[in-house]
Coordinates of N, CA and C in Angstrom, one line a residue:
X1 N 27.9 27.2 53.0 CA 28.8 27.3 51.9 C 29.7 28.6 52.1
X2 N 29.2 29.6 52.5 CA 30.3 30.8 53.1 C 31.4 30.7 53.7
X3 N 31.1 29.9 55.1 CA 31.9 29.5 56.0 C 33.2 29.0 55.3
X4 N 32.7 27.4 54.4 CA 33.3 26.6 54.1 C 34.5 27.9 52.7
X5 N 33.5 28.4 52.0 CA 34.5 29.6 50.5 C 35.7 30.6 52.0
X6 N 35.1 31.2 52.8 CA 36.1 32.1 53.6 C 36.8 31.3 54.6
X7 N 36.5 30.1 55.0 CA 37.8 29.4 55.5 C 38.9 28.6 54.5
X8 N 38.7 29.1 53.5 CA 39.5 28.6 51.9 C 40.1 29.6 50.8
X9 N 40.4 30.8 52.0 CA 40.8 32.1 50.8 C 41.8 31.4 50.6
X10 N 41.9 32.0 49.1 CA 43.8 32.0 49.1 C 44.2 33.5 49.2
X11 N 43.4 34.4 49.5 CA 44.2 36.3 49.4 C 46.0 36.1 50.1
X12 N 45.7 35.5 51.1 CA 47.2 35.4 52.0 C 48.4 34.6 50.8
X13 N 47.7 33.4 50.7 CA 48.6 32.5 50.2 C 48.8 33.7 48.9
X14 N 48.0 33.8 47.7 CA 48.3 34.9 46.6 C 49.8 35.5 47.0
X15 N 49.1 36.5 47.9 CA 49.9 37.5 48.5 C 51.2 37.6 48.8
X16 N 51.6 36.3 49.1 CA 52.8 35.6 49.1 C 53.7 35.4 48.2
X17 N 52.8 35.1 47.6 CA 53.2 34.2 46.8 C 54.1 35.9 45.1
X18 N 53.0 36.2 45.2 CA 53.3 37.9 44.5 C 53.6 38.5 44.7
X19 N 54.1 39.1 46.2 CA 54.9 40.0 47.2 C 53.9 41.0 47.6
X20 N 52.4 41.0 46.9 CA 51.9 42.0 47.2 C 50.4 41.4 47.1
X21 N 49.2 42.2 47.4 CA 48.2 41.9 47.2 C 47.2 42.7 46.3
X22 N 46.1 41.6 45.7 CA 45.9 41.5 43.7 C 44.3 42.7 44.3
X23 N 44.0 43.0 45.2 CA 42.8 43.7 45.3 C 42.8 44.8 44.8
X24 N 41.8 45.7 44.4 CA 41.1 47.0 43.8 C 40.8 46.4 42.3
X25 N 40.8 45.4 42.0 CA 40.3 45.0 40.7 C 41.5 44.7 39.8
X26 N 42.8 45.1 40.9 CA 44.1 44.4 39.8 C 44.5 42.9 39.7
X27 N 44.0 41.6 40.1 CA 43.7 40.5 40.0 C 43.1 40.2 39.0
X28 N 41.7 41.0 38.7 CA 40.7 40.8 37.8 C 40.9 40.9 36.0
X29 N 41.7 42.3 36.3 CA 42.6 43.0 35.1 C 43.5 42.3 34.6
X30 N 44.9 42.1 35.8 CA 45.9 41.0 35.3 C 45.3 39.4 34.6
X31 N 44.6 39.2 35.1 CA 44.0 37.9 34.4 C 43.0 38.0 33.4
X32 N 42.4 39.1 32.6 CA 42.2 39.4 31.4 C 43.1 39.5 30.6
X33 N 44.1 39.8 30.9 CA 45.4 40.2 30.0 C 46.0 39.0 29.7
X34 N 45.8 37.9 30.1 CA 45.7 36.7 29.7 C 45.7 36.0 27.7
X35 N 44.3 37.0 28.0 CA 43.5 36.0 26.4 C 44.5 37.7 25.3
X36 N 45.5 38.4 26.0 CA 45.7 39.5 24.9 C 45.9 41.1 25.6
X37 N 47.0 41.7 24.6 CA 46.6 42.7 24.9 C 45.4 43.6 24.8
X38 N 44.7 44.8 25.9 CA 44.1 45.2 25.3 C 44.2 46.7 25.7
X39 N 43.4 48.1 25.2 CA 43.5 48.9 25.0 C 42.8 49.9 26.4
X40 N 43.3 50.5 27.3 CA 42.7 51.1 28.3 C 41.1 51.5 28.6
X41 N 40.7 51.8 27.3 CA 39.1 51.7 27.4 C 38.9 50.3 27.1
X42 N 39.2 49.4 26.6 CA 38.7 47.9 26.7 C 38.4 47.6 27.6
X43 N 39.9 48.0 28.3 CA 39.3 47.2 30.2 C 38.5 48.0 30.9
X44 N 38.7 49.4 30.8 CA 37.7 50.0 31.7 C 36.2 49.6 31.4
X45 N 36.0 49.8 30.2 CA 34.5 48.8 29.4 C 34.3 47.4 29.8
X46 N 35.6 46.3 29.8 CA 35.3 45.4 30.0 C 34.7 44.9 31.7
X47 N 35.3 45.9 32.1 CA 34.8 46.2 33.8 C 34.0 46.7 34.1
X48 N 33.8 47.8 33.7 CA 32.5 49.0 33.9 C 33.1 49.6 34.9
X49 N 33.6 50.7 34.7 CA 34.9 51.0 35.4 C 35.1 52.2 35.1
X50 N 35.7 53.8 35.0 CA 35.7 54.7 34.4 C 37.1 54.7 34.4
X51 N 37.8 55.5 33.3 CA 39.1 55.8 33.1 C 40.1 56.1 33.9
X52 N 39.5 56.9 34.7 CA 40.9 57.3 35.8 C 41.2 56.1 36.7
X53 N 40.1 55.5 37.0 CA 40.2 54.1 38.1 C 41.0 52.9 37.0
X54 N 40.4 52.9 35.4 CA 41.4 51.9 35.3 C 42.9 52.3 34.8
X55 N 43.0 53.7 34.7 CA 44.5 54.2 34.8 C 45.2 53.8 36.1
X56 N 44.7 53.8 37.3 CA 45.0 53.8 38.5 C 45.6 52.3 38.6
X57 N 44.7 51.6 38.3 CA 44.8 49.7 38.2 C 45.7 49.5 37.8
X58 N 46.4 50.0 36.1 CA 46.9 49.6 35.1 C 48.7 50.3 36.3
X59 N 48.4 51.6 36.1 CA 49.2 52.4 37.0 C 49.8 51.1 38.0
X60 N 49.5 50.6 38.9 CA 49.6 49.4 40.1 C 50.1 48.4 39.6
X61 N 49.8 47.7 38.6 CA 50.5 46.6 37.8 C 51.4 47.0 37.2
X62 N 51.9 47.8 36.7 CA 53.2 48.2 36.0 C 54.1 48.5 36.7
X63 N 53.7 49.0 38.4 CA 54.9 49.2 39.3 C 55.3 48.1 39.7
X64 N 54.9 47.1 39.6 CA 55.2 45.5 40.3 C 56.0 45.3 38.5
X65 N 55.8 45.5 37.7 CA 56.3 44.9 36.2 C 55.8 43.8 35.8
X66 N 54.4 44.0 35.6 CA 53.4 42.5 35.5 C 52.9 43.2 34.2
X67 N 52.6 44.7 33.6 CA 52.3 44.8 32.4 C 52.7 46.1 31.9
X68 N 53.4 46.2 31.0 CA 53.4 47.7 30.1 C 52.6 48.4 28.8
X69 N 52.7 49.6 29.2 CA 51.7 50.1 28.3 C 52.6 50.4 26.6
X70 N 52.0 49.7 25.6 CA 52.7 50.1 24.5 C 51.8 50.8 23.4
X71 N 52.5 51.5 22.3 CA 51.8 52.1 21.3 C 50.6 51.0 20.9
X72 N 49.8 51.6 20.4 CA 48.6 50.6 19.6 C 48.9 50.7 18.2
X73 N 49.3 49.5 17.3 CA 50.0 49.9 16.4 C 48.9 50.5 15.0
X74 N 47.7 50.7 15.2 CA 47.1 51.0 14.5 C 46.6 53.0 14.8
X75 N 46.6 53.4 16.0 CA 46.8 54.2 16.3 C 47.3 54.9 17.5
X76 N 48.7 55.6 17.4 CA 49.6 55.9 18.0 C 49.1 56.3 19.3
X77 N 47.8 57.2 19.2 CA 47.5 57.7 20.6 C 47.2 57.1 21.6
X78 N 46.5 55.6 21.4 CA 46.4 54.9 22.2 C 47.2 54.2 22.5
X79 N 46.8 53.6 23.7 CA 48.3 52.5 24.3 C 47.2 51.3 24.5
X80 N 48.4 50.1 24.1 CA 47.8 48.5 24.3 C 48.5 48.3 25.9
X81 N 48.1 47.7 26.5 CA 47.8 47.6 27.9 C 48.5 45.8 28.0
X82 N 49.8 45.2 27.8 CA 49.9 43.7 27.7 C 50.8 42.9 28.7
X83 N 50.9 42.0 28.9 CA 51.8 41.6 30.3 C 53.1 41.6 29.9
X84 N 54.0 41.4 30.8 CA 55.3 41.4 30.7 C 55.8 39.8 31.0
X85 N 56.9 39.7 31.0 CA 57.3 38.2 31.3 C 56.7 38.4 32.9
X86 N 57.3 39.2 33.8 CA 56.6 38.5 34.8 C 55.4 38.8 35.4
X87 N 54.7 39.0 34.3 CA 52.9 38.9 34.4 C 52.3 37.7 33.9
X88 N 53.2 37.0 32.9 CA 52.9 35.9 32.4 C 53.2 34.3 34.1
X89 N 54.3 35.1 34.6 CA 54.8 33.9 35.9 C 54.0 34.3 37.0
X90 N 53.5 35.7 37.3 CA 52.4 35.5 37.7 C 50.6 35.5 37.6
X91 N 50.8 35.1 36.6 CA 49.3 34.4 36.3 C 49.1 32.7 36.5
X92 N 51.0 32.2 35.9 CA 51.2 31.0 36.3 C 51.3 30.5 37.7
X93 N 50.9 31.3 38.9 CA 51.6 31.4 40.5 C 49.8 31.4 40.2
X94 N 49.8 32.1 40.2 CA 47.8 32.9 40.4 C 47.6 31.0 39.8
X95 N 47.4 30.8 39.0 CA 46.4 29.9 38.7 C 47.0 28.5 39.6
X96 N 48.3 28.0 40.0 CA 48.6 27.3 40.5 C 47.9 27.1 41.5
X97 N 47.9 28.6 42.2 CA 47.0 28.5 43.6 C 46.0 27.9 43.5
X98 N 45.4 29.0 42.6 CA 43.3 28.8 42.8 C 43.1 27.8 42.3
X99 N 43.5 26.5 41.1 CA 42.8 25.7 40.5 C 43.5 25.1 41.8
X100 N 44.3 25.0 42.5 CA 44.4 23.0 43.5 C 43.1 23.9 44.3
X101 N 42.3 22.3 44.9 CA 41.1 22.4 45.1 C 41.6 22.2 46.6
X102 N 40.8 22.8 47.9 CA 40.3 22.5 48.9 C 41.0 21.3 49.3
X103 N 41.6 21.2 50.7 CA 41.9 19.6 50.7 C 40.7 18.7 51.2
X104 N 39.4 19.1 51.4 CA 38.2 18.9 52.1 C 37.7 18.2 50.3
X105 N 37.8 19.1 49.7 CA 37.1 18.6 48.0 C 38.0 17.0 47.9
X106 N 39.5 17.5 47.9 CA 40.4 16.5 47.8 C 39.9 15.1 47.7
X107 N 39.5 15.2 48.8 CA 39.0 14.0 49.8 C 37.7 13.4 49.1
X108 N 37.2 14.0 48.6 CA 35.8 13.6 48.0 C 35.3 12.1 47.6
X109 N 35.2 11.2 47.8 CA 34.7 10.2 46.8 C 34.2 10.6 45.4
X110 N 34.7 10.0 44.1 CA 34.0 10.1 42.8 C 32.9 10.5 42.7
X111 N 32.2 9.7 43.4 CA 30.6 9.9 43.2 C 29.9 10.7 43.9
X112 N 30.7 11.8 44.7 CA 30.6 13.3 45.5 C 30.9 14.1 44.9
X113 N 32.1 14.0 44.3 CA 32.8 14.9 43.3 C 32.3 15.1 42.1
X114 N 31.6 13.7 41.1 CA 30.6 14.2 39.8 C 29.6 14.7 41.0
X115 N 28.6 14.5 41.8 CA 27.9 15.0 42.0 C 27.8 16.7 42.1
X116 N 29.0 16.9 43.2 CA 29.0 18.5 43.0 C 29.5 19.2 42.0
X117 N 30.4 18.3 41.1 CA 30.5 18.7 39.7 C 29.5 19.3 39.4
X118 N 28.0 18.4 39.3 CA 26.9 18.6 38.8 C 25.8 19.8 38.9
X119 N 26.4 19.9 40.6 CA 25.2 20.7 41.2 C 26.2 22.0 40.6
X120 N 27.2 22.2 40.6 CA 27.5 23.5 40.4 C 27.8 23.9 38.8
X121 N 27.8 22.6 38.2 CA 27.3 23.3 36.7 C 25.9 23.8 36.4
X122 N 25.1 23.5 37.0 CA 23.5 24.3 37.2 C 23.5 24.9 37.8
X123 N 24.4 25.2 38.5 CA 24.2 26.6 39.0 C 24.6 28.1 38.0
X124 N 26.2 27.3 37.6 CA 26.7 28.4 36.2 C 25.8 28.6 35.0
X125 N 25.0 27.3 35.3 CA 24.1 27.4 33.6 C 23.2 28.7 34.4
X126 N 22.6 28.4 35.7 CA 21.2 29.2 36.4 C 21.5 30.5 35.6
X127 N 22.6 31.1 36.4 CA 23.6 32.2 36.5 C 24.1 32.8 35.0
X128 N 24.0 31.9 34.5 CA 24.0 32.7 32.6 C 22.9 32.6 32.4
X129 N 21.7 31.8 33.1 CA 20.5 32.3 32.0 C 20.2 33.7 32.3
X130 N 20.4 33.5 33.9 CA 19.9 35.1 34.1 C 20.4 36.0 34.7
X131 N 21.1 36.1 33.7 CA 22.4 37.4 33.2 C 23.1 37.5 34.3
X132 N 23.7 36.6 35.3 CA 24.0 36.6 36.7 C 24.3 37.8 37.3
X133 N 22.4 37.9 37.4 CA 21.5 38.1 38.5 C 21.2 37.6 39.6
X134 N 21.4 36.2 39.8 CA 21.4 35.2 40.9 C 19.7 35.1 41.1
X135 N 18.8 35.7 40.2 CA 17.2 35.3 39.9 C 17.1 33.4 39.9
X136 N 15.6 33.4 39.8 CA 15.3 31.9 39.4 C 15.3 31.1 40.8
X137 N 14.5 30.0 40.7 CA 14.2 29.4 42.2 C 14.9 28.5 42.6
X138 N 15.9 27.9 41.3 CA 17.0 27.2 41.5 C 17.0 25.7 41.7
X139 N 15.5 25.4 41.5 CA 15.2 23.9 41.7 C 15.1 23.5 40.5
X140 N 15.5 23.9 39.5 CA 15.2 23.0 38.4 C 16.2 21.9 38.4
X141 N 15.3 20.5 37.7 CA 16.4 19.4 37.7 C 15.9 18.4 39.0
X142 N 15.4 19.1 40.1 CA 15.3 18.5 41.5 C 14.0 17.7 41.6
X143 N 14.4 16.5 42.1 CA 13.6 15.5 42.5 C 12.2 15.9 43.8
X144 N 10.8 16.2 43.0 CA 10.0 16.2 44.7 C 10.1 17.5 44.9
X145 N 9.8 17.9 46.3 CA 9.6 19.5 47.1 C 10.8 19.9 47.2
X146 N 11.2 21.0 46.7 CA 12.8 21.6 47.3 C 12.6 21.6 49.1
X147 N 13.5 21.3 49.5 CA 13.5 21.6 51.2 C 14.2 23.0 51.3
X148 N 13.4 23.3 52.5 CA 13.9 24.6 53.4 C 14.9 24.8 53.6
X149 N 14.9 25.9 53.8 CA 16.3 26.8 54.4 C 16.5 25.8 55.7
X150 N 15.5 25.2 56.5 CA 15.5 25.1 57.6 C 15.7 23.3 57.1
X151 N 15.0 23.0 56.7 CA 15.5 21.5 56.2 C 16.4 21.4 55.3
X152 N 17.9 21.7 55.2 CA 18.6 21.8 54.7 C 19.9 21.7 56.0
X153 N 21.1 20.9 55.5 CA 22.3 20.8 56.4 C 23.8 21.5 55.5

């Protein structure tokens, strides 16, 4: 499954596509800013992240003009952290990429496609039960003896 996720980056294509590349957690940030503006400790909290690193982030996105920092209108000292029009076109560029699937997925037959639908919604359920940790034996649901690492293709 590695092989198959890192011969399917899109960092290149992104990068292209944005003039520049979304790593140090400015990807992560820009696509929070999505659901709203929010306030410099928001994100550093919503990250776990300490202040100067997400000044530095915020700092990086603003030189490309993907978000500006404005007064918080409830209290002046703080700044709301929100996208700009062209944070909004590239989130639209960002998502165009990542949601087309694989042309290998493409290809799938229906009944391949609900399948790994399936398998990878138990996996996200596994992965919230436990607190994605990546814990748990991961067989639940499965028919018979889970097979090995080694009986496995």
């Amino acid at each position: 499954m590695q092989r198959f996720v890192e011969s399917h980056s899109r960092r290149g294509e992104l990068a292209k596509a944005l003039g520049f590349r979304l790593g140090g957690g400015r990807g992560k940030v820009l696509l929070q800013l999505r659901d709203g503006p929010r306030t410099l400790s928001g994100i550093a909290e919503m990250n776990g992240i300490d202040a100067p690193y997400t000044t530095l982030i915020v700092d990086k996105l603003e030189a490309h003009d993907l978000v500006e920092r404005r007064p918080h209108p409830d209290d002046r000292r703080r700044k709301l952290v929100t996208l700009t029009p062209a944070g909004h076109r590239a989130i639209a560029a960002i998502d165009a990429i990542l949601l087309r699937p694989p042309p290998a997925v493409a290809r799938l037959c229906d009944d391949d496609l609900d399948q790994l639908t399936r398998i990878f919604t138990r996996l996200l359920e596994a992965e919230a039960r436990d607190g994605g940790a990546g814990g748990g034996d991961g067989g639940e649901g499965c028919a018979g003896e889970r097979p090995t690492r080694e009986g496995r293709r």
